[in-house]
mmCIF file of C-alpha atoms in Angstrom:
data_model
loop_
_atom_site.group_PDB
_atom_site.id
_atom_site.type_symbol
_atom_site.label_atom_id
_atom_site.label_comp_id
_atom_site.label_asym_id
_atom_site.label_seq_id
_atom_site.Cartn_x
_atom_site.Cartn_y
_atom_site.Cartn_z
ATOM 1 C CA MET A 116 -0.517 47.782 0.748
ATOM 2 C CA SER A 117 0.638 44.334 -1.723
ATOM 3 C CA ASP A 118 3.939 42.350 -0.388
ATOM 4 C CA SER A 119 4.787 43.260 -3.695
ATOM 5 C CA ASP A 120 4.739 46.743 -2.757
ATOM 6 C CA VAL A 121 6.853 46.277 0.618
ATOM 7 C CA THR A 122 9.015 43.879 -1.119
ATOM 8 C CA ARG A 123 9.823 46.247 -4.187
ATOM 9 C CA ARG A 124 10.420 50.224 -1.627
ATOM 10 C CA GLU A 125 12.475 47.971 0.802
ATOM 11 C CA LYS A 126 14.988 47.976 -2.404
ATOM 12 C CA ALA A 127 17.428 51.108 -1.812
ATOM 13 C CA PRO A 128 17.872 54.439 -4.247
ATOM 14 C CA THR A 129 19.421 53.877 -7.929
ATOM 15 C CA SER A 130 21.959 56.788 -8.938
ATOM 16 C CA ASP A 131 21.296 59.758 -10.671
ATOM 17 C CA GLU A 132 24.443 58.193 -12.868
ATOM 18 C CA VAL A 133 22.912 57.141 -16.791
ATOM 19 C CA VAL A 134 25.066 53.873 -17.724
ATOM 20 C CA ILE A 135 22.914 53.384 -21.194
ATOM 21 C CA ARG A 136 21.485 55.517 -23.490
ATOM 22 C CA PHE A 137 19.564 54.604 -26.767
ATOM 23 C CA VAL A 138 19.460 57.918 -28.828
ATOM 24 C CA ASP A 139 17.786 58.393 -31.650
ATOM 25 C CA LEU A 140 17.025 54.608 -33.006
ATOM 26 C CA TRP A 141 16.154 53.754 -36.105
ATOM 27 C CA LYS A 142 15.604 49.669 -37.291
ATOM 28 C CA SER A 143 13.374 47.585 -39.573
ATOM 29 C CA PHE A 144 13.278 44.802 -41.150
ATOM 30 C CA GLY A 145 12.932 44.712 -44.690
ATOM 31 C CA PRO A 146 9.642 47.056 -44.998
ATOM 32 C CA LYS A 147 8.387 46.393 -41.242
ATOM 33 C CA LYS A 148 9.329 49.683 -39.264
ATOM 34 C CA ILE A 149 10.372 48.212 -35.245
ATOM 35 C CA TYR A 150 12.069 51.902 -34.146
ATOM 36 C CA GLU A 151 11.711 55.529 -35.364
ATOM 37 C CA GLY A 152 13.570 58.354 -32.783
ATOM 38 C CA LEU A 153 13.253 55.294 -30.524
ATOM 39 C CA ASP A 154 15.274 56.994 -27.160
ATOM 40 C CA LEU A 155 15.750 55.787 -23.542
ATOM 41 C CA GLU A 156 18.011 55.851 -20.847
ATOM 42 C CA VAL A 157 18.803 53.169 -17.558
ATOM 43 C CA LYS A 158 20.308 54.809 -14.682
ATOM 44 C CA LYS A 159 23.013 52.447 -12.655
ATOM 45 C CA GLY A 160 21.657 49.874 -10.319
ATOM 46 C CA GLU A 161 17.950 50.141 -11.180
ATOM 47 C CA THR A 162 15.422 47.771 -12.625
ATOM 48 C CA LEU A 163 13.183 49.092 -15.925
ATOM 49 C CA THR A 164 10.816 46.772 -17.306
ATOM 50 C CA ILE A 165 10.030 47.222 -20.677
ATOM 51 C CA ILE A 166 6.806 46.854 -21.513
ATOM 52 C CA GLY A 167 3.929 47.012 -24.836
ATOM 53 C CA GLY A 168 2.838 45.133 -27.469
ATOM 54 C CA SER A 169 3.919 41.086 -28.608
ATOM 55 C CA GLY A 170 6.374 42.930 -32.058
ATOM 56 C CA THR A 171 6.864 46.195 -31.057
ATOM 57 C CA GLY A 172 10.748 45.479 -30.403
ATOM 58 C CA LYS A 173 10.660 44.957 -26.771
ATOM 59 C CA SER A 174 13.442 42.026 -27.411
ATOM 60 C CA VAL A 175 14.979 43.569 -29.968
ATOM 61 C CA LEU A 176 16.217 46.607 -27.800
ATOM 62 C CA LEU A 177 18.068 44.135 -25.750
ATOM 63 C CA LYS A 178 20.031 42.166 -28.796
ATOM 64 C CA CYS A 179 20.989 45.981 -30.002
ATOM 65 C CA LEU A 180 22.283 46.738 -26.263
ATOM 66 C CA ILE A 181 24.821 43.581 -26.877
ATOM 67 C CA GLY A 182 25.537 44.134 -30.267
ATOM 68 C CA LEU A 183 23.162 40.429 -31.280
ATOM 69 C CA LEU A 184 21.625 43.246 -33.504
ATOM 70 C CA TYR A 185 22.738 46.545 -34.803
ATOM 71 C CA PRO A 186 20.315 49.869 -35.743
ATOM 72 C CA ASP A 187 20.224 51.169 -39.068
ATOM 73 C CA SER A 188 20.678 54.030 -37.440
ATOM 74 C CA GLY A 189 20.983 56.185 -33.793
ATOM 75 C CA GLN A 190 23.316 55.615 -31.100
ATOM 76 C CA VAL A 191 23.401 52.622 -28.350
ATOM 77 C CA LEU A 192 25.450 54.085 -25.570
ATOM 78 C CA LEU A 193 26.897 52.178 -23.023
ATOM 79 C CA HIS A 194 28.950 54.317 -20.880
ATOM 80 C CA ASP A 195 28.722 56.879 -23.614
ATOM 81 C CA GLU A 196 30.901 54.349 -25.753
ATOM 82 C CA ASN A 197 28.266 53.252 -29.035
ATOM 83 C CA VAL A 198 27.829 49.615 -29.177
ATOM 84 C CA ALA A 199 26.744 50.019 -32.695
ATOM 85 C CA GLN A 200 30.186 51.015 -34.258
ATOM 86 C CA MET A 201 32.024 48.512 -32.267
ATOM 87 C CA ASN A 202 33.658 45.221 -33.324
ATOM 88 C CA GLU A 203 33.586 41.876 -32.572
ATOM 89 C CA LYS A 204 36.592 41.964 -30.013
ATOM 90 C CA GLN A 205 34.786 45.289 -28.926
ATOM 91 C CA LEU A 206 31.855 43.656 -28.724
ATOM 92 C CA ARG A 207 33.413 40.920 -25.997
ATOM 93 C CA GLU A 208 34.649 43.095 -23.950
ATOM 94 C CA VAL A 209 31.129 44.482 -23.786
ATOM 95 C CA ARG A 210 29.354 40.558 -23.376
ATOM 96 C CA LYS A 211 31.777 40.702 -20.483
ATOM 97 C CA ARG A 212 29.395 43.308 -18.653
ATOM 98 C CA VAL A 213 26.869 42.922 -19.626
ATOM 99 C CA SER A 214 24.871 39.439 -19.814
ATOM 100 C CA MET A 215 21.457 38.242 -21.397
ATOM 101 C CA VAL A 216 18.907 35.774 -19.395
ATOM 102 C CA PHE A 217 17.420 34.600 -22.789
ATOM 103 C CA GLN A 218 13.427 33.796 -22.869
ATOM 104 C CA GLY A 219 13.705 29.961 -23.252
ATOM 105 C CA ALA A 220 17.673 29.934 -21.122
ATOM 106 C CA ALA A 221 18.831 28.914 -23.899
ATOM 107 C CA LEU A 222 20.557 26.063 -22.242
ATOM 108 C CA PHE A 223 22.779 23.604 -23.964
ATOM 109 C CA ASP A 224 20.706 20.376 -23.739
ATOM 110 C CA SER A 225 24.361 17.934 -24.601
ATOM 111 C CA LEU A 226 26.165 19.447 -21.907
ATOM 112 C CA THR A 227 25.466 19.199 -17.891
ATOM 113 C CA VAL A 228 24.208 22.165 -15.625
ATOM 114 C CA GLY A 229 28.129 22.877 -14.198
ATOM 115 C CA GLU A 230 29.261 23.057 -18.244
ATOM 116 C CA ASN A 231 26.404 25.191 -18.890
ATOM 117 C CA ILE A 232 27.383 27.474 -16.085
ATOM 118 C CA ALA A 233 31.208 27.275 -17.462
ATOM 119 C CA TYR A 234 30.836 28.465 -20.771
ATOM 120 C CA PRO A 235 31.097 31.984 -20.589
ATOM 121 C CA LEU A 236 33.773 31.752 -17.709
ATOM 122 C CA ASN A 237 35.857 29.677 -19.924
ATOM 123 C CA GLU A 238 35.058 32.787 -22.637
ATOM 124 C CA HIS A 239 36.158 35.396 -21.101
ATOM 125 C CA LEU A 240 38.104 33.846 -18.139
ATOM 126 C CA LYS A 241 41.017 32.154 -17.164
ATOM 127 C CA LEU A 242 40.159 30.508 -14.409
ATOM 128 C CA SER A 243 42.189 26.834 -12.422
ATOM 129 C CA HIS A 244 39.765 23.793 -12.165
ATOM 130 C CA GLU A 245 39.653 24.857 -8.359
ATOM 131 C CA GLU A 246 38.031 28.207 -9.212
ATOM 132 C CA LEU A 247 35.779 27.376 -11.709
ATOM 133 C CA THR A 248 34.321 24.685 -9.979
ATOM 134 C CA GLU A 249 33.826 26.719 -6.483
ATOM 135 C CA ARG A 250 32.465 29.723 -9.344
ATOM 136 C CA ILE A 251 29.502 26.666 -10.681
ATOM 137 C CA ALA A 252 28.492 26.317 -6.675
ATOM 138 C CA LYS A 253 28.370 29.747 -5.765
ATOM 139 C CA ASN A 254 26.342 30.374 -9.018
ATOM 140 C CA LEU A 255 23.639 27.533 -8.381
ATOM 141 C CA LYS A 256 23.620 28.544 -4.776
ATOM 142 C CA MET A 257 22.753 32.891 -5.425
ATOM 143 C CA VAL A 258 19.572 31.338 -7.374
ATOM 144 C CA ASN A 259 18.696 28.210 -5.226
ATOM 145 C CA LEU A 260 19.827 25.449 -7.063
ATOM 146 C CA PRO A 261 22.577 24.187 -5.103
ATOM 147 C CA GLY A 262 24.123 20.551 -5.902
ATOM 148 C CA ILE A 263 22.445 20.193 -9.497
ATOM 149 C CA GLU A 264 25.765 20.554 -11.742
ATOM 150 C CA HIS A 265 25.801 17.462 -12.592
ATOM 151 C CA MET A 266 22.477 17.537 -13.890
ATOM 152 C CA ARG A 267 21.275 17.643 -17.677
ATOM 153 C CA PRO A 268 18.932 20.579 -18.525
ATOM 154 C CA SER A 269 16.310 18.099 -20.334
ATOM 155 C CA ASP A 270 15.479 16.988 -16.271
ATOM 156 C CA LEU A 271 14.984 20.248 -15.491
ATOM 157 C CA SER A 272 11.376 21.718 -14.321
ATOM 158 C CA GLY A 273 10.621 25.598 -16.701
ATOM 159 C CA GLY A 274 11.332 26.859 -13.943
ATOM 160 C CA MET A 275 14.349 25.512 -12.619
ATOM 161 C CA ARG A 276 15.321 26.293 -16.548
ATOM 162 C CA LYS A 277 15.324 29.731 -16.039
ATOM 163 C CA ARG A 278 17.379 30.293 -12.866
ATOM 164 C CA VAL A 279 20.055 27.800 -14.492
ATOM 165 C CA GLY A 280 20.183 30.168 -17.159
ATOM 166 C CA LEU A 281 20.526 33.556 -14.508
ATOM 167 C CA ALA A 282 23.193 31.478 -12.654
ATOM 168 C CA ARG A 283 24.539 31.367 -16.138
ATOM 169 C CA ALA A 284 24.262 34.535 -16.593
ATOM 170 C CA ILE A 285 26.050 36.054 -13.732
ATOM 171 C CA ALA A 286 28.264 34.006 -12.906
ATOM 172 C CA ILE A 287 30.966 36.695 -15.069
ATOM 173 C CA GLU A 288 29.585 38.442 -12.379
ATOM 174 C CA PRO A 289 27.936 41.494 -15.397
ATOM 175 C CA GLU A 290 27.605 44.994 -14.463
ATOM 176 C CA ILE A 291 24.538 44.741 -16.042
ATOM 177 C CA ILE A 292 22.159 42.389 -16.885
ATOM 178 C CA LEU A 293 19.007 41.889 -19.493
ATOM 179 C CA TYR A 294 15.769 39.415 -19.192
ATOM 180 C CA ASP A 295 13.886 38.422 -21.594
ATOM 181 C CA GLU A 296 10.171 37.214 -20.737
ATOM 182 C CA PRO A 297 11.591 35.299 -17.684
ATOM 183 C CA SER A 298 8.536 34.179 -16.416
ATOM 184 C CA THR A 299 6.780 33.289 -20.012
ATOM 185 C CA GLY A 300 5.451 29.598 -19.597
ATOM 186 C CA LEU A 301 6.091 29.559 -15.638
ATOM 187 C CA ASP A 302 3.504 29.108 -12.988
ATOM 188 C CA PRO A 303 2.082 31.761 -10.390
ATOM 189 C CA ILE A 304 4.927 29.866 -7.594
ATOM 190 C CA SER A 305 7.676 30.057 -9.941
ATOM 191 C CA THR A 306 6.860 33.600 -11.206
ATOM 192 C CA ARG A 307 7.528 34.743 -8.021
ATOM 193 C CA VAL A 308 10.915 32.571 -7.455
ATOM 194 C CA ILE A 309 11.783 34.561 -10.705
ATOM 195 C CA ASP A 310 10.535 37.870 -9.580
ATOM 196 C CA GLU A 311 12.399 37.419 -5.975
ATOM 197 C CA LEU A 312 15.640 36.461 -7.317
ATOM 198 C CA ILE A 313 15.350 39.664 -10.006
ATOM 199 C CA LEU A 314 15.086 41.930 -6.834
ATOM 200 C CA SER A 315 17.902 39.965 -4.886
ATOM 201 C CA MET A 316 20.207 40.391 -7.892
ATOM 202 C CA ASN A 317 20.392 44.409 -7.098
ATOM 203 C CA ASP A 318 21.117 43.554 -3.273
ATOM 204 C CA LYS A 319 23.855 40.803 -4.339
ATOM 205 C CA LEU A 320 25.702 42.361 -7.201
ATOM 206 C CA GLY A 321 24.682 45.598 -7.701
ATOM 207 C CA CYS A 322 23.486 44.833 -10.615
ATOM 208 C CA THR A 323 21.601 47.662 -13.446
ATOM 209 C CA GLN A 324 18.817 45.459 -15.151
ATOM 210 C CA ILE A 325 16.488 45.589 -18.326
ATOM 211 C CA VAL A 326 13.288 43.465 -18.242
ATOM 212 C CA VAL A 327 11.447 42.864 -21.179
ATOM 213 C CA THR A 328 7.633 41.344 -19.604
ATOM 214 C CA HIS A 329 4.162 40.419 -20.514
ATOM 215 C CA ASP A 330 3.378 39.991 -17.005
ATOM 216 C CA MET A 331 2.226 43.199 -15.139
ATOM 217 C CA ASP A 332 1.938 41.740 -11.730
ATOM 218 C CA SER A 333 5.837 40.129 -12.313
ATOM 219 C CA ALA A 334 6.340 44.223 -13.771
ATOM 220 C CA PHE A 335 4.513 45.879 -10.584
ATOM 221 C CA ARG A 336 7.072 43.495 -8.406
ATOM 222 C CA ILE A 337 10.358 43.929 -9.301
ATOM 223 C CA SER A 338 10.352 47.463 -11.210
ATOM 224 C CA ASP A 339 12.055 50.925 -10.100
ATOM 225 C CA ARG A 340 10.586 52.182 -13.274
ATOM 226 C CA MET A 341 8.781 51.547 -16.444
ATOM 227 C CA ALA A 342 8.743 52.392 -20.036
ATOM 228 C CA MET A 343 6.012 51.774 -23.023
ATOM 229 C CA LEU A 344 7.009 50.750 -26.471
ATOM 230 C CA ALA A 345 4.398 50.876 -29.140
ATOM 231 C CA HIS A 346 4.108 53.222 -32.498
ATOM 232 C CA ARG A 347 8.106 52.452 -32.778
ATOM 233 C CA LYS A 348 9.110 54.855 -29.700
ATOM 234 C CA ILE A 349 9.234 55.031 -26.072
ATOM 235 C CA VAL A 350 5.532 56.311 -25.233
ATOM 236 C CA ALA A 351 5.897 56.731 -22.011
ATOM 237 C CA GLN A 352 7.937 56.235 -18.682
ATOM 238 C CA GLY A 353 7.916 57.027 -14.911
ATOM 239 C CA THR A 354 7.381 54.845 -11.962
ATOM 240 C CA VAL A 355 5.172 51.638 -10.744
ATOM 241 C CA GLU A 356 3.297 54.130 -9.298
ATOM 242 C CA GLU A 357 3.346 56.337 -11.723
ATOM 243 C CA PHE A 358 2.338 53.811 -14.679
ATOM 244 C CA LYS A 359 -0.334 52.387 -12.319
ATOM 245 C CA ALA A 360 -2.585 56.314 -12.960
ATOM 246 C CA SER A 361 -1.074 56.908 -15.953
ATOM 247 C CA THR A 362 -4.199 58.580 -18.605
ATOM 248 C CA ASN A 363 -2.356 57.910 -21.532
ATOM 249 C CA PRO A 364 -4.310 55.935 -23.638
ATOM 250 C CA ASP A 365 -1.499 53.809 -24.762
ATOM 251 C CA VAL A 366 -0.235 52.565 -20.932
ATOM 252 C CA ARG A 367 -4.468 52.934 -20.169
ATOM 253 C CA ALA A 368 -5.295 50.366 -22.479
ATOM 254 C CA PHE A 369 -2.921 47.808 -22.243
ATOM 255 C CA LEU A 370 -3.006 47.842 -18.196
ATOM 256 C CA ASP A 371 -6.992 47.252 -19.192
ATOM 257 C CA ALA A 372 -6.616 44.371 -21.300
ATOM 258 C CA ARG A 373 -4.199 42.929 -19.031
ATOM 259 C CA ALA A 374 -6.153 43.146 -15.672
ATOM 260 C CA SER A 375 -9.499 41.483 -18.168
#
C-alpha cells in the first residue's frame, strides 16, 4: 500500500447528502461545443476530482458554479438553488459559501500577502482591524506560512503563491472549495504539500471540494471520488480503486497516456 493510499483512506467517510448538482448542462463558445447534456453530483464533505483532456471544459464547470460563466441551458444547483438563474446580489451570497483557488493563484502583485487575504474578508464581512489581523494570521498558519503577511507575491515561490491563494480562499470559511489545477507548474515536493493541504481542509473545515487536475498521482492521493469529462459529458465516475480498475476506453486511454 502506498503512502497516498494510507493518507486518503484515513479520511472520515463522506455524507450521502448531495450539495451540488449539474443537470443537463449545455454550453458552447461560438462553434465550439463544451457540454451536451452534462450531469454530475457532488456529495457533502467529499473531495471530487475531475479529470479529462485539455479543452474539455473542466475549469468551465467550476466557473459555472460561482457564476463567472453561465450555461446555455441546464441547471447548476447549489442546495437546490439554481446558480445559473441568479442575479449579481444572489451570486455574492454564493461566493461567501463557495471559494475558488485559481490556477495561477490570481494574487494581486500590488498588494502584500496580508492584503491579498484580507480582500475577500473586506468584500464579504465587516471585521475590526484586530479581527482582520487575527484571521489573516490564522489562515496563513493553516497553510504553513506563518508570519509572511508583509511579503509581496513577487517574492514568493510558485508553491508559496498557491498556498497563499488557498489561505485567501479559506479566509471566509467557505462551505465549498474549488481548485483549478492546484499543482500545475510545481515540483514534486511542493505538489505533495498542496495535496496534504487539500486533504486537511476536510478535517479542519469540513469542506466539500472539487479539484480539477491533470496530475494523476495527486488525483489518486486526494480523491474520495473521481469523474472524467470527455465527449462533452461525464463519461465515468467512481472511487479511486474503481478508476484504476476501469475498463472504460476513455479512462484507460487517459490513464495509460499519463503513465507513459
